[in-house]
Amino acid sequence: MRTDIAQIVRLEDYRPSDFLIDRVALDVRLHPTATRVTATLTLRPNPLGRADAPLVLDGDELNLKALALDGRALPAGAFEASPQALTIAQPPRRPFNLTIETEIDPTSNTKLMGLYRSSGNYCTQCEAEGFRRITYFLDRPDVMAVYTTRIEADRDEAPVLIGNGNRVEGGAAEGTNRHYAVWHDPHPKPSYLFALVGGRLGRVGRSFTTMGEREVDVAVYVEPGKEDRAGYALDAIERSMRWDERVFGREYDLDVFNIVAVSDFNMGAMENKGLNIFNDKYVLASPETATDADYANIEAIIAHEYFHNWSGNRVTCRDWFQLCLKEGLTVFRDQEFSSDERSRPVHRIAEVKALRARQFLEDSSPLAHPVRPTQYREINNFYTATVYEKGAEIVRMLKTIIGPEDFRRGMDLYYERCDGTAATVEDFLAAFADVTGRDLSHFSRWYAQAGTPRVTVAGTYDAAAQTYRLDFAQSTPPTPGQTEKEPMAIPVALGLVARDGRPMQATCDRVSANGVFLLDKATDRLTFTGVSAPPVPSLFREFSAPVKTTLDLSNEELLVLLRHDGDAFNRWQAAQSVALRLLVARSKGASVADADVAGTASALRAFMETDAPADPAFAALVVTLPSETDIAQEIGSDVDPDAIHRARRELRRRIGQACIEPLRRFRESLAESGAYSPDAASAGRRSLRNAALDLLAAADAALGERLAREQFESAVNMTDRLAALSVLMTLPGEARETALDRFETRYRNEPLVLDKWFMLQATIAEDATLERVMRLMEHRAFSMSNPNRVRSLVGSFAMLNQRQFNAPDGSGYDFLADIVLRTDELNPQLAARLLTSFSSWRMMEKTRQSHAKNALLRIAGKPNLSRDVGDIVARSLEEHESR
Ligand code: PHE
Ligand code: ZN
């Protein structure tokens, strides 16, 4: 049974596999409920393994039909088969072939792992441990084999058949109306990168010539009739391929590169070798159905999966503890790509907002874990913001510390050394240590120590000596299993800003030429000389390290940074810090001097009048207040989401009122002209114009409603239509309901657009929202078995509607617990993800805490929980000393 939650896998227990598999020949005869899989594995004992070990192949819900060794059926006593393992006690101690026949039912596979059907099409998902749901195997990433896959299907049911690698053969098969295709992938790979697809699919494609003059057929497969929405994705593939050649010198290595979009998918997408499979939400886009944010996500995820071809596939992971080796590095690579394709500072701000909202939250929760965990009960629960996003921040810090040239040299060495192998974090760091001659052992603590470090900085100016001193102190809070923390190696990119905006001529020999100081002790001190006037320190430029900062700057000083800092990230950060200070005080019920509110509003007004027009995308970020979750995190304990909501609404109103004129001018000057284009500059203009709408509505509800209704009716793209609708969500009444009805009618046959409609309604901050969500679950377009639907309605309610999910009567928690329990029976991965919305429960005030705890205990008490949900609920309830 997979329900035994006791089994813990530990990094320290790693040992090489006792057997290796060199080749895999698969014959898959697709059938809706009885697919036959014949796997011929070419095995041999691993010289690094135990000499007398039995052969134990992994399985999961498998049904063995036949078994032969070197072509001869194995006698019943020679093996043991259960749904989760196939054991041969005395296998040959020489190379041998094992032929295994299994039968699987893709139609009833609601977990969406292994072979399943989505809208009638066959597809697979094997990461992390899904291949064992197709055939018995050594389903671990350090067992790498060359795969040849024959796929056979009914011609009408599946005219398109695709596998990994290159297509080598195909034609008519035995039986009425059957056909087949054979695919061969010459690159040895772990089983988690295996994939096949069979179905009725439309195709758009083009040819790409690599830097080594190799012709690659690039194609995107989508639901027939949606080909006209695949163009942007296709274009993003080409740009990604070019970028990886130019920036990292990495060339593609097969004759074809295919992407298939499916409607039922647990994650964003999957980097299977030569055959990426995508959640269709991250492929399909047209101006009428996708927002600017959708376009940006598509570009980023296409790039991410493509980049995995080198960081993940050519160099893969030795074991699942090394997940960040491929994910952190690949997120870093896709972030750099998006920064190059768009605006670097704007993209960096978006990354940091996401990091704080998801990773900092996780790091301060009962689910906190190191970027490289040391143990797990269910690996699916470690595809987290910490592994992905903090993992990417570590790579970014490494580059900041050693500089771009050495970083590139280190990457080249890593690829050269580790190509074709299953590597570890140590292998990765060794490449950089070797090219720089640096000792990176202290730096490597970032992989091992969980929790977000806090850096406290105090500045002192000495007018007589013309010096400026910065005193640093760092500490990291306890996290589950780690009570004592060591100091981290923290790169601090910094500069001094003069109050009048002129550049400062200060020097300090501990700051590198590129402006970086490495804080690697618990406390340290920097002294700048030649400082002619008291400066304002600008620290952690470009967010040079994933830390929280306590810096004693006055509002005036922060506003100097907003106006004059040469680092755009810190200009944005300064505005956020000023606002956050007010919001936290108000949320805690403290009184706030009216002058502070007025001062902030007028600084923002000045910003809008002078700076905003030059960079609308950046301006939109500056004028958007910290989110309710940002505020809750900053408060940290005894949180009252109602008070936070009120405080934020009130400050938006005050700012909106103080800025009516510039906001109205943005509405005019940024009005859309010409055809829609998803490029960053056009998207930036739309985002400022829509941020202005939001603030105007906060200032004057009647005005806001009129403007939003007009925009909703006249919009010619989804970005503007949805922005208008989302402003209407904050304004109760007839207009809102009418607009929702019209939206529904207009997009009744567009599931991905209806997801937006579900999402907006789930985020309405009012008390009736839970009832609305329950009603929407009965909507004909809603389905508990489709992860996109569930996430947009239920997930949005739990993750984005702080007020109603955390309703003081516990109704939000109870609802979520019910959904988690229902979902767990169909799709445990989806259920476990929904359950992570409880991760902030200990931060809440007492009444809410006790309701949340009861809901969690109710889940924990249910018999036969999946390992996925069982693990998350157990860790969520565990007591530890983190607060
Ligand atoms: N490896 C995928 C990615 O990040 C994520 C994924 C994990 C997809 C597990 C499906 C299942 O790119
Ligand atoms: Zn990835």
XYZ file of C-alpha atoms in Angstrom, residues 56-57 93 111 144 221 232 244-245 256 260 336 426 436 555 577 634 645 672 808 836:
21
model
C 13.819 -5.391 -7.045
C 11.968 -3.390 -9.663
C 25.274 -12.148 -12.216
C -3.779 10.775 -10.475
C 20.110 5.847 -17.294
C 0.761 20.164 -30.891
C 3.467 32.609 -29.514
C 20.842 29.257 -24.846
C 23.310 29.146 -27.721
C 13.006 17.167 -33.579
C 2.284 18.844 -26.721
C 17.786 35.470 -17.058
C 28.720 18.964 -4.862
C 37.986 30.309 -9.391
C 10.586 57.821 5.724
C 8.987 49.855 2.665
C 5.733 41.347 8.088
C -7.694 44.166 4.533
C -4.592 51.548 -26.283
C -12.956 34.056 11.905
C -0.285 23.826 1.647
